[in-house]
Short mmCIF file of C-alpha atoms and ligand atoms in Angstrom, two decimals:
data_model
loop_
_atom_site.label_atom_id
_atom_site.label_comp_id
_atom_site.label_asym_id
_atom_site.label_seq_id
_atom_site.Cartn_x
_atom_site.Cartn_y
_atom_site.Cartn_z
CA MET A 30 -63.29 56.68 -143.31
CA THR A 31 -60.91 58.74 -141.34
CA PHE A 32 -58.94 57.76 -138.36
CA ASP A 33 -56.98 59.38 -135.63
CA TYR A 34 -54.12 57.28 -136.39
CA ASP A 35 -52.46 55.05 -138.79
CA LEU A 36 -51.45 52.77 -135.99
CA PHE A 37 -52.19 52.39 -132.40
CA VAL A 38 -50.37 49.99 -130.31
CA ILE A 39 -51.16 48.72 -127.09
CA GLY A 40 -48.16 47.95 -124.84
CA ALA A 41 -44.93 49.77 -124.71
CA GLY A 42 -42.54 46.66 -124.68
CA SER A 43 -40.01 45.25 -126.82
CA GLY A 44 -42.28 44.48 -129.69
CA GLY A 45 -44.55 47.05 -129.26
CA LEU A 46 -41.88 49.82 -129.33
CA ALA A 47 -40.19 48.03 -132.26
CA ALA A 48 -43.25 48.23 -134.72
CA SER A 49 -43.92 51.49 -133.76
CA LYS A 50 -40.69 53.27 -134.40
CA ARG A 51 -40.46 51.20 -137.52
CA ALA A 52 -43.81 52.04 -138.58
CA ALA A 53 -43.32 55.61 -138.07
CA SER A 54 -40.02 55.62 -140.07
CA TYR A 55 -42.23 54.65 -143.01
CA GLY A 56 -44.30 58.06 -142.35
CA ALA A 57 -47.26 56.51 -140.40
CA LYS A 58 -48.71 58.37 -137.78
CA VAL A 59 -48.42 56.04 -134.59
CA ALA A 60 -49.37 56.37 -130.88
CA ILE A 61 -48.80 53.66 -128.59
CA ALA A 62 -50.48 53.14 -124.95
CA GLU A 63 -48.64 52.03 -121.81
CA SER A 64 -49.90 51.95 -118.33
CA ASP A 65 -46.62 51.30 -116.87
CA LEU A 66 -42.93 52.29 -117.33
CA VAL A 67 -41.71 52.25 -121.13
CA GLY A 68 -39.60 49.09 -122.12
CA GLY A 69 -41.84 46.23 -121.09
CA THR A 70 -41.19 43.00 -119.03
CA CYS A 71 -37.40 42.68 -120.59
CA VAL A 72 -36.16 46.26 -119.44
CA ILE A 73 -38.17 46.77 -116.55
CA ARG A 74 -38.76 43.56 -114.86
CA GLY A 75 -37.01 40.68 -116.87
CA CYS A 76 -33.97 40.07 -118.79
CA VAL A 77 -32.10 43.55 -118.05
CA PRO A 78 -32.38 43.71 -114.40
CA LYS A 79 -31.90 40.17 -113.82
CA LYS A 80 -28.84 39.81 -116.08
CA LEU A 81 -27.54 42.85 -114.04
CA MET A 82 -28.32 40.78 -110.76
CA VAL A 83 -26.37 37.56 -112.40
CA TYR A 84 -23.26 39.90 -112.94
CA ALA A 85 -23.44 40.82 -109.36
CA SER A 86 -23.71 37.20 -108.14
CA GLN A 87 -20.65 36.13 -110.43
CA PHE A 88 -18.59 38.02 -108.64
CA ALA A 89 -18.41 35.50 -105.70
CA HIS A 90 -17.45 32.62 -107.76
CA TRP A 91 -14.50 35.46 -109.31
CA TYR A 92 -13.27 36.18 -105.76
CA ASP A 93 -12.44 32.37 -105.39
CA ASP A 94 -11.03 31.92 -108.34
CA ALA A 95 -8.84 34.97 -107.75
CA THR A 96 -7.29 33.52 -104.95
CA GLY A 97 -5.80 30.39 -107.20
CA TYR A 98 -3.97 33.54 -109.05
CA GLY A 99 -2.46 34.81 -106.49
CA TRP A 100 -4.83 37.45 -105.43
CA GLU A 101 -4.60 38.13 -101.59
CA GLY A 102 -7.05 39.87 -99.11
CA VAL A 103 -9.94 39.57 -101.59
CA ALA A 104 -12.93 39.38 -98.92
CA PRO A 105 -16.11 39.40 -100.56
CA GLY A 106 -19.09 41.17 -98.63
CA HIS A 107 -22.22 42.51 -100.81
CA ASP A 108 -24.82 45.44 -100.20
CA TRP A 109 -28.22 44.10 -101.14
CA SER A 110 -29.72 47.41 -100.76
CA LYS A 111 -27.35 48.97 -102.95
CA LEU A 112 -27.15 46.41 -105.74
CA ILE A 113 -31.08 46.93 -105.86
CA ASP A 114 -31.09 50.75 -105.81
CA ARG A 115 -28.32 50.81 -108.78
CA VAL A 116 -30.40 48.16 -110.77
CA GLN A 117 -33.63 50.23 -110.43
CA ALA A 118 -31.91 53.56 -111.22
CA GLU A 119 -30.60 51.77 -114.30
CA VAL A 120 -34.49 50.66 -115.01
CA MET A 121 -35.48 54.25 -114.80
CA ARG A 122 -32.42 55.75 -117.09
CA LEU A 123 -33.72 52.93 -119.62
CA ASN A 124 -37.09 53.94 -119.38
CA GLY A 125 -36.46 57.28 -120.18
CA LEU A 126 -34.09 56.33 -123.00
CA HIS A 127 -37.24 54.81 -124.42
CA ILE A 128 -39.43 57.64 -124.36
CA SER A 129 -36.94 59.81 -125.93
CA PHE A 130 -36.18 57.20 -128.67
CA LEU A 131 -39.96 57.43 -129.18
CA GLU A 132 -40.15 61.09 -129.25
CA LYS A 133 -37.22 61.04 -131.64
CA ALA A 134 -39.09 58.48 -133.79
CA GLY A 135 -42.29 60.93 -133.82
CA VAL A 136 -44.48 58.03 -131.81
CA GLU A 137 -46.93 59.40 -129.66
CA LEU A 138 -46.75 58.07 -126.15
CA ILE A 139 -50.23 57.57 -124.17
CA SER A 140 -50.15 56.74 -120.52
CA GLY A 141 -53.06 54.31 -119.56
CA LEU A 142 -54.24 50.67 -120.06
CA GLY A 143 -55.64 50.20 -123.68
CA ARG A 144 -59.16 48.51 -124.22
CA PHE A 145 -60.93 48.05 -127.38
CA VAL A 146 -64.31 49.72 -127.77
CA ASP A 147 -64.74 48.22 -131.21
CA ALA A 148 -62.53 47.05 -133.93
CA HIS A 149 -61.28 50.22 -134.75
CA THR A 150 -61.66 52.23 -131.51
CA VAL A 151 -59.52 51.64 -128.44
CA GLU A 152 -60.05 53.51 -125.10
CA ILE A 153 -57.23 54.54 -122.71
CA VAL A 154 -57.80 54.22 -119.12
CA SER A 155 -55.64 56.50 -117.01
CA PRO A 156 -56.34 58.10 -113.56
CA GLU A 157 -55.81 61.60 -115.73
CA GLY A 158 -58.99 60.50 -117.34
CA ASN A 159 -60.04 58.02 -120.35
CA ARG A 160 -59.56 58.82 -124.10
CA GLN A 161 -60.79 57.35 -127.20
CA VAL A 162 -59.06 56.93 -130.27
CA THR A 163 -59.37 55.28 -133.37
CA ALA A 164 -57.04 53.95 -135.61
CA ARG A 165 -56.61 52.06 -139.36
CA TYR A 166 -54.48 49.52 -137.97
CA ILE A 167 -54.13 48.33 -134.22
CA LEU A 168 -51.34 46.06 -133.09
CA ILE A 169 -51.59 44.12 -129.59
CA ALA A 170 -47.96 43.53 -127.83
CA VAL A 171 -49.29 43.50 -124.27
CA GLY A 172 -46.91 40.30 -123.58
CA ALA A 173 -47.44 37.79 -120.76
CA GLU A 174 -47.54 37.74 -117.11
CA ALA A 175 -46.25 34.83 -114.49
CA VAL A 176 -48.86 32.18 -113.23
CA ARG A 177 -48.86 30.83 -110.02
CA PRO A 178 -49.58 27.23 -109.48
CA ASP A 179 -52.68 26.67 -107.48
CA ILE A 180 -51.67 25.76 -104.29
CA PRO A 181 -52.73 26.72 -100.39
CA GLY A 182 -50.97 29.73 -99.25
CA ILE A 183 -49.64 30.41 -103.00
CA GLU A 184 -50.37 33.95 -101.97
CA HIS A 185 -47.14 34.27 -99.72
CA SER A 186 -44.96 33.57 -102.68
CA ILE A 187 -43.75 36.14 -104.85
CA THR A 188 -43.09 36.26 -108.75
CA SER A 189 -40.04 37.62 -110.51
CA ARG A 190 -41.60 40.93 -110.73
CA GLU A 191 -41.47 41.28 -106.82
CA MET A 192 -37.51 39.67 -107.17
CA PHE A 193 -36.26 43.28 -108.33
CA LEU A 194 -37.67 45.05 -105.44
CA LEU A 195 -37.19 42.70 -102.30
CA PRO A 196 -35.88 45.21 -99.42
CA GLU A 197 -33.78 42.70 -98.16
CA ARG A 198 -31.83 39.34 -99.34
CA PRO A 199 -34.01 36.24 -98.44
CA GLU A 200 -31.57 34.33 -96.26
CA ARG A 201 -33.59 31.42 -97.01
CA PHE A 202 -34.73 30.79 -100.77
CA VAL A 203 -37.11 28.54 -102.26
CA VAL A 204 -37.85 28.31 -105.94
CA LEU A 205 -40.79 26.72 -107.38
CA GLY A 206 -39.84 25.47 -110.93
CA GLY A 207 -37.04 24.72 -113.32
CA GLY A 208 -37.37 26.58 -116.20
CA TYR A 209 -35.49 29.76 -117.29
CA ILE A 210 -36.44 32.07 -114.39
CA GLY A 211 -36.42 29.83 -111.74
CA VAL A 212 -32.73 28.30 -112.76
CA GLU A 213 -31.46 31.89 -112.81
CA PHE A 214 -32.82 33.05 -109.70
CA ALA A 215 -31.39 30.12 -107.99
CA GLY A 216 -28.18 31.24 -108.91
CA ILE A 217 -28.28 34.84 -108.54
CA LEU A 218 -29.67 34.05 -104.84
CA LYS A 219 -26.70 31.66 -104.34
CA GLY A 220 -23.94 33.56 -105.59
CA LEU A 221 -24.98 36.40 -103.15
CA GLY A 222 -24.96 34.20 -100.28
CA SER A 223 -28.44 32.68 -99.71
CA GLN A 224 -29.14 29.05 -98.97
CA VAL A 225 -31.32 28.13 -102.14
CA THR A 226 -33.63 25.40 -102.47
CA GLN A 227 -35.41 24.57 -105.69
CA VAL A 228 -38.69 22.25 -105.97
CA LEU A 229 -39.36 20.72 -109.35
CA ARG A 230 -42.26 18.65 -110.45
CA GLY A 231 -40.66 16.58 -112.85
CA ASP A 232 -36.97 14.98 -112.42
CA ARG A 233 -34.91 17.94 -114.36
CA ILE A 234 -34.40 21.28 -115.09
CA LEU A 235 -35.05 23.15 -118.34
CA ARG A 236 -37.47 20.95 -120.01
CA GLY A 237 -37.08 21.58 -123.76
CA PHE A 238 -33.55 21.84 -123.70
CA ASP A 239 -30.92 18.99 -124.82
CA SER A 240 -30.31 16.31 -122.12
CA ASP A 241 -26.91 17.16 -121.55
CA ILE A 242 -27.43 20.46 -121.37
CA ARG A 243 -30.06 19.87 -118.46
CA ASP A 244 -28.01 17.36 -116.80
CA GLN A 245 -24.88 19.25 -116.76
CA VAL A 246 -26.36 22.71 -115.41
CA GLN A 247 -28.45 20.57 -112.85
CA GLN A 248 -25.11 18.92 -111.74
CA ALA A 249 -23.26 22.13 -111.58
CA MET A 250 -25.91 23.54 -109.50
CA GLY A 251 -25.73 20.87 -107.02
CA ASP A 252 -22.43 21.30 -106.98
CA ARG A 253 -22.50 24.73 -106.28
CA GLY A 254 -24.63 24.27 -103.21
CA ILE A 255 -28.27 24.59 -104.58
CA THR A 256 -30.50 21.74 -103.20
CA ILE A 257 -33.07 20.47 -105.77
CA HIS A 258 -35.73 18.41 -104.99
CA THR A 259 -37.26 16.73 -107.96
CA HIS A 260 -40.54 14.61 -108.22
CA ALA A 261 -42.51 16.94 -106.02
CA ASP A 262 -46.34 16.18 -105.73
CA MET A 263 -47.59 20.03 -106.36
CA GLY A 264 -51.15 18.35 -105.20
CA SER A 265 -49.76 17.81 -101.94
CA MET A 266 -48.08 21.03 -101.39
CA ALA A 267 -48.94 23.83 -98.82
CA ILE A 268 -47.27 27.05 -97.88
CA GLU A 269 -48.31 28.23 -94.50
CA LYS A 270 -46.84 31.60 -92.74
CA THR A 271 -45.62 31.05 -89.57
CA ASP A 272 -43.45 33.01 -86.96
CA ARG A 273 -39.96 31.00 -88.15
CA GLY A 274 -40.76 31.93 -91.84
CA LEU A 275 -42.88 30.43 -94.76
CA LEU A 276 -43.28 26.77 -94.17
CA ILE A 277 -43.55 24.93 -97.09
CA ARG A 278 -45.18 21.30 -96.86
CA PHE A 279 -45.29 18.61 -99.89
CA LYS A 280 -44.56 15.08 -100.45
CA THR A 281 -42.41 13.60 -103.07
CA THR A 282 -43.75 10.68 -105.48
CA ASP A 283 -42.14 8.26 -103.53
CA GLY A 284 -44.49 9.34 -100.55
CA ALA A 285 -41.67 11.19 -98.51
CA ALA A 286 -42.78 14.04 -96.84
CA HIS A 287 -40.95 17.57 -96.89
CA GLU A 288 -40.99 20.83 -95.03
CA LEU A 289 -38.70 23.51 -95.95
CA LEU A 290 -38.58 27.04 -94.24
CA ALA A 291 -38.02 30.10 -96.21
CA ASP A 292 -37.90 33.94 -96.15
CA ALA A 293 -38.79 34.22 -99.81
CA ILE A 294 -40.33 31.68 -102.07
CA LEU A 295 -40.49 32.55 -105.79
CA SER A 296 -43.10 30.96 -108.33
CA ALA A 297 -41.19 30.30 -111.48
CA THR A 298 -43.90 28.06 -113.05
CA GLY A 299 -44.55 29.50 -116.27
CA ARG A 300 -45.94 32.84 -117.78
CA LYS A 301 -49.25 33.20 -119.70
CA PRO A 302 -50.72 35.98 -121.97
CA LYS A 303 -53.92 35.47 -120.40
CA PRO A 304 -53.77 37.94 -117.27
CA GLN A 305 -52.46 40.62 -120.15
CA ILE A 306 -55.06 40.18 -122.71
CA GLU A 307 -58.37 39.80 -120.30
CA PRO A 308 -58.65 43.43 -119.75
CA LEU A 309 -58.33 43.91 -123.57
CA ASN A 310 -61.75 43.51 -124.08
CA LEU A 311 -61.09 41.53 -127.44
CA ASP A 312 -64.37 40.39 -127.60
CA LYS A 313 -65.55 44.00 -128.74
CA ALA A 314 -63.14 44.03 -131.17
CA GLY A 315 -64.12 40.30 -132.56
CA VAL A 316 -60.45 39.12 -131.82
CA GLU A 317 -59.91 35.20 -131.48
CA VAL A 318 -58.16 33.89 -128.72
CA MET A 319 -57.02 30.11 -128.68
CA ASN A 320 -55.42 28.11 -125.82
CA GLY A 321 -55.51 31.75 -123.71
CA ALA A 322 -53.14 33.46 -126.45
CA ILE A 323 -53.98 35.81 -129.17
CA ALA A 324 -54.47 33.76 -132.68
CA VAL A 325 -52.21 35.00 -135.30
CA GLY A 326 -51.30 33.92 -138.50
CA ILE A 327 -47.47 33.79 -140.03
CA ASP A 328 -48.05 37.55 -140.90
CA HIS A 329 -49.03 38.10 -137.21
CA CYS A 330 -52.37 39.12 -138.44
CA THR A 331 -55.38 38.16 -136.05
CA ASN A 332 -58.97 37.00 -137.68
CA GLN A 333 -59.40 40.96 -137.95
CA PRO A 334 -57.67 42.18 -141.15
CA HIS A 335 -56.61 45.23 -139.52
CA ILE A 336 -55.61 44.01 -136.00
CA TYR A 337 -52.38 42.30 -135.32
CA ALA A 338 -50.55 40.97 -132.46
CA VAL A 339 -47.02 40.22 -131.50
CA GLY A 340 -44.57 38.97 -128.88
CA ASP A 341 -45.46 36.93 -125.91
CA CYS A 342 -49.26 38.01 -125.85
CA THR A 343 -49.36 35.00 -128.98
CA ASP A 344 -47.28 32.68 -127.02
CA ARG A 345 -44.98 31.24 -129.55
CA VAL A 346 -41.53 31.81 -128.81
CA ASN A 347 -41.51 34.08 -126.04
CA LEU A 348 -38.29 35.77 -126.25
CA THR A 349 -37.40 39.26 -126.30
CA PRO A 350 -35.29 39.41 -129.78
CA VAL A 351 -38.35 37.37 -131.39
CA ALA A 352 -40.94 40.05 -130.17
CA ILE A 353 -38.88 42.79 -131.90
CA ALA A 354 -38.35 40.64 -134.99
CA GLU A 355 -42.01 40.42 -135.41
CA GLY A 356 -42.75 43.79 -134.65
CA ARG A 357 -40.41 44.87 -137.21
CA ALA A 358 -41.55 42.63 -139.75
CA PHE A 359 -45.31 43.39 -139.01
CA ALA A 360 -44.15 47.12 -139.69
CA ASP A 361 -42.18 46.35 -142.72
CA THR A 362 -45.03 44.38 -144.29
CA VAL A 363 -47.88 46.63 -143.46
CA PHE A 364 -46.01 50.34 -143.62
CA GLY A 365 -43.25 49.57 -145.86
CA HIS A 366 -44.68 47.73 -148.54
CA GLN A 367 -41.91 45.12 -148.11
CA PRO A 368 -43.79 42.00 -147.05
CA ARG A 369 -41.93 39.44 -145.29
CA THR A 370 -42.25 37.05 -142.34
CA ILE A 371 -40.00 35.79 -139.72
CA SER A 372 -38.58 32.12 -139.33
CA HIS A 373 -39.42 30.69 -135.53
CA ARG A 374 -36.63 28.15 -136.21
CA ASN A 375 -32.83 27.94 -135.38
CA ILE A 376 -33.53 30.88 -132.67
CA PRO A 377 -30.46 30.89 -130.30
CA SER A 378 -31.43 31.40 -126.64
CA ALA A 379 -29.34 31.29 -123.65
CA VAL A 380 -30.21 30.24 -119.80
CA PHE A 381 -28.40 32.91 -117.62
CA SER A 382 -28.16 30.12 -114.86
CA GLN A 383 -24.52 29.55 -113.18
CA PRO A 384 -22.73 27.83 -115.09
CA GLU A 385 -24.28 29.48 -118.27
CA ALA A 386 -26.33 27.56 -121.01
CA ALA A 387 -26.78 28.26 -124.56
CA THR A 388 -28.27 26.71 -127.47
CA VAL A 389 -29.14 27.07 -131.14
CA GLY A 390 -31.21 24.89 -133.19
CA MET A 391 -32.41 21.11 -132.61
CA THR A 392 -31.72 19.46 -129.13
CA GLU A 393 -30.40 15.59 -129.95
CA GLU A 394 -33.63 14.39 -128.96
CA GLU A 395 -35.37 16.46 -131.37
CA ALA A 396 -33.21 15.42 -134.19
CA ARG A 397 -33.42 11.83 -133.47
CA ALA A 398 -37.37 12.00 -133.88
CA ALA A 399 -36.81 13.66 -137.05
CA TYR A 400 -33.98 12.02 -138.70
CA GLY A 401 -33.43 8.48 -136.80
CA ASP A 402 -30.17 6.88 -137.11
CA ARG A 403 -28.98 9.76 -139.78
CA VAL A 404 -28.09 11.92 -136.50
CA LYS A 405 -24.55 11.87 -135.27
CA VAL A 406 -23.55 13.86 -132.20
CA TYR A 407 -20.01 15.53 -131.48
CA ARG A 408 -19.46 16.32 -127.88
CA ALA A 409 -16.61 17.24 -125.65
CA ARG A 410 -16.48 17.86 -121.87
CA PHE A 411 -13.49 19.35 -120.07
CA ARG A 412 -12.22 21.64 -117.46
CA PRO A 413 -11.63 25.14 -119.02
CA MET A 414 -8.22 26.35 -118.61
CA ILE A 415 -9.50 29.34 -116.60
CA TYR A 416 -9.85 26.72 -113.85
CA SER A 417 -6.69 25.34 -114.14
CA LEU A 418 -5.20 27.29 -110.81
CA THR A 419 -8.44 26.86 -109.29
CA ASP A 420 -10.21 24.61 -106.88
CA CYS A 421 -12.96 24.68 -109.44
CA THR A 422 -13.64 21.20 -111.13
CA GLU A 423 -16.48 22.53 -113.06
CA LYS A 424 -16.67 21.34 -116.47
CA VAL A 425 -17.49 22.93 -119.86
CA LEU A 426 -19.76 21.09 -122.59
CA VAL A 427 -19.55 21.61 -125.97
CA LYS A 428 -21.96 19.79 -128.34
CA LEU A 429 -22.79 19.49 -131.89
CA VAL A 430 -25.64 17.37 -133.62
CA VAL A 431 -25.29 16.69 -137.11
CA GLU A 432 -27.32 15.07 -139.46
CA GLY A 433 -26.71 12.80 -142.71
CA GLU A 434 -23.83 12.24 -144.87
CA ASN A 435 -22.76 15.73 -145.68
CA GLU A 436 -23.47 16.17 -141.78
CA ARG A 437 -25.48 19.39 -141.73
CA VAL A 438 -25.55 21.08 -138.19
CA LEU A 439 -28.81 21.01 -136.58
CA GLY A 440 -27.97 21.96 -133.08
CA VAL A 441 -25.25 23.61 -131.21
CA HIS A 442 -25.28 23.49 -127.72
CA MET A 443 -23.04 24.71 -124.66
CA VAL A 444 -22.66 24.61 -120.97
CA GLY A 445 -20.08 27.17 -119.49
CA LYS A 446 -18.95 30.65 -119.01
CA ASP A 447 -19.66 32.93 -122.00
CA SER A 448 -22.16 30.50 -123.55
CA ALA A 449 -24.43 33.06 -124.52
CA GLU A 450 -21.75 35.20 -126.36
CA ILE A 451 -20.21 31.95 -128.08
CA ILE A 452 -23.66 30.57 -129.08
CA GLN A 453 -24.84 34.01 -130.61
CA GLY A 454 -21.77 33.45 -133.33
CA MET A 455 -22.72 29.65 -133.50
CA ALA A 456 -26.31 30.44 -134.63
CA ILE A 457 -24.85 32.38 -137.80
CA PRO A 458 -23.59 29.02 -139.47
CA VAL A 459 -26.65 26.84 -138.35
CA VAL A 460 -29.05 29.44 -139.78
CA MET A 461 -26.78 29.50 -143.01
CA GLY A 462 -27.01 25.48 -143.05
CA ALA A 463 -23.18 24.85 -142.56
CA THR A 464 -21.84 21.45 -142.16
CA LYS A 465 -19.46 19.48 -139.57
CA ALA A 466 -16.91 20.06 -142.61
CA ASP A 467 -17.35 24.01 -142.54
CA PHE A 468 -16.80 23.99 -138.78
CA ASP A 469 -13.61 21.81 -139.36
CA ARG A 470 -11.88 23.87 -141.50
CA THR A 471 -12.25 26.93 -139.60
CA ILE A 472 -9.12 27.79 -137.75
CA ALA A 473 -9.20 27.76 -134.30
CA ILE A 474 -8.46 30.69 -131.82
CA HIS A 475 -6.08 29.16 -129.46
CA PRO A 476 -6.26 29.27 -126.33
CA SER A 477 -9.94 29.59 -125.92
CA THR A 478 -12.83 27.59 -124.92
CA ALA A 479 -14.81 28.51 -127.95
CA GLU A 480 -12.02 26.55 -130.39
CA GLU A 481 -13.37 23.04 -129.08
CA PHE A 482 -16.29 23.53 -131.53
CA VAL A 483 -14.16 23.82 -134.60
CA THR A 484 -11.94 20.88 -133.02
CA LEU A 485 -14.63 18.36 -132.32
CA ARG A 486 -13.64 14.74 -133.34
P1 LIG B 634 -40.84 28.19 -117.91
O1 LIG B 634 -41.97 27.63 -118.88
O2 LIG B 634 -39.39 28.05 -118.70
O3 LIG B 634 -40.68 26.82 -117.04
C1 LIG B 634 -41.81 26.45 -116.21
C2 LIG B 634 -41.29 25.60 -115.07
O4 LIG B 634 -42.18 25.41 -114.17
C3 LIG B 634 -40.92 24.40 -115.47
O5 LIG B 634 -40.00 23.88 -114.65
C4 LIG B 634 -42.26 23.46 -115.11
O6 LIG B 634 -41.95 22.21 -114.90
C5 LIG B 634 -42.37 24.01 -113.78
N1 LIG B 634 -44.23 24.38 -113.59
C6 LIG B 634 -44.88 24.75 -114.48
N2 LIG B 634 -46.09 24.41 -114.20
C7 LIG B 634 -46.14 24.12 -112.59
C8 LIG B 634 -46.64 23.61 -111.82
N3 LIG B 634 -48.21 23.78 -111.60
N4 LIG B 634 -46.12 22.98 -110.55
C9 LIG B 634 -44.91 23.31 -110.34
N5 LIG B 634 -44.11 23.37 -111.55
C10 LIG B 634 -44.67 23.61 -112.51
O7 LIG B 634 -41.63 29.36 -117.45
P2 LIG B 634 -40.13 30.53 -116.37
O8 LIG B 634 -41.41 31.04 -115.59
O9 LIG B 634 -39.17 29.93 -116.00
O10 LIG B 634 -40.18 31.38 -117.73
C11 LIG B 634 -41.21 32.22 -118.62
C12 LIG B 634 -40.58 32.24 -119.72
O11 LIG B 634 -40.06 33.39 -119.55
C13 LIG B 634 -39.74 31.38 -120.52
O12 LIG B 634 -40.45 30.56 -121.33
C14 LIG B 634 -39.05 32.32 -121.55
O13 LIG B 634 -39.52 32.28 -122.84
C15 LIG B 634 -39.00 33.48 -120.94
N6 LIG B 634 -37.52 33.89 -120.23
C16 LIG B 634 -36.49 33.70 -121.09
C17 LIG B 634 -35.26 33.93 -120.11
C18 LIG B 634 -34.07 33.96 -121.27
O14 LIG B 634 -34.27 33.86 -122.41
N7 LIG B 634 -32.83 34.03 -120.65
C19 LIG B 634 -35.01 34.21 -118.90
C20 LIG B 634 -36.43 34.31 -118.27
C21 LIG B 634 -37.42 34.09 -118.86
P3 LIG B 634 -41.92 20.98 -116.16
O15 LIG B 634 -40.51 21.10 -116.46
O16 LIG B 634 -42.10 19.66 -115.26
O17 LIG B 634 -43.17 21.53 -116.95
#
């Protein structure tokens, strides 16, 4: 049987772009369908514009710190619409760059929404007219989308998608949820001058992270002026549009009633593949869905031997670099004849909260559940040198979780400036199986914050 393409990719986000270019590099005839800008969530409405906004908001803190170092006349003032315009211009530049990378790689870009007609045929739906193509292999890389909690009036809230396009900075900003997105945008808006309130159904932000990280970031966010309501009974919550702004009413589990007024409410209560995979007509290709995500094996193959899926639509580890690694492993295996899988263990990640937090490997709680008393923890909390001439009392946390007599390092965690940069480096010894002794015999860089990792006692 002949096909139009060796590989057809649905979705030009991180995973789809990486896979399509790698497959084309092996000589495969590849096309990729995308109904939006090229780059996916990360580039268009996620990691990249978010990090730019984090940079923008951090200046507020630095202005304060600068006065401790003798700077005078530092008067912060911020132009929200200039920031939004510049961030969008950068997003458009990156969209263009990714299109040119596809051209260079010899991958055909087809504009439109891909959906299955049968197991080897995809229809691309576009205002310019629909088109059907056939392919020997098909890769699904359609990502995920924010899901809003089922609350009366939730339609008045926005998701992270709209955060990058708000015409004005909301003076009163309420965040629902305490995961990556909620914590990051709370910090951004606080830094830019908004009054920020975060509402959690549990007791703490950042479920799944090491407890010390969760406590330290939550404490610091409070110290920086973010109000955090814990133990919200979400079943009691309702949102109403009034002439004073958006009114959020809820009770906490102790029965106390709360009312908040907001100019914008961000729903940051998780992202799910369902809204993205529903339009694919997966049943026409016989592709299995499990728990709302595309079911794949370790080789990213679905129950159909020629249909694969990578990235957030498989709901495994939902991070850009993971989708890229999965996409490349798929292409190397299927088109490069170098079968390989990737490990979903020891994946470093960072939360661009303020202060920043980053982590690799096991949390203390996970390590104790797996190794019990064999686990030992080394930690230090200290005021970093940069704050010694300023009024800031915020502390850095560094933490190693080790196991057994030879003290194999299972986890490295940090809260503080440049955590993401530092933990990226720390991930290498963790992946290599380093021990505490390996850390100890490494000479420190002095004076630095990261040197604490090699001097912990
Ligand atoms: P997360 O899954 O990280 O967090 C969801 C938050 O919403 C949790 O605090 C959770 O509370 C809460 N929540 C869930 N359901 C409800 C509900 N019905 N009512 C009230 N609260 C609720 O989701 P995010 O939206 O923050 O981020 C989605 C994904 O995006 C992340 O998992 C991550 O993979 C990715 N991402 C990564 C970033 C990075 O690497 N820096 C940045 C941004 C996003 P509870 O703790 O009680 O469950």
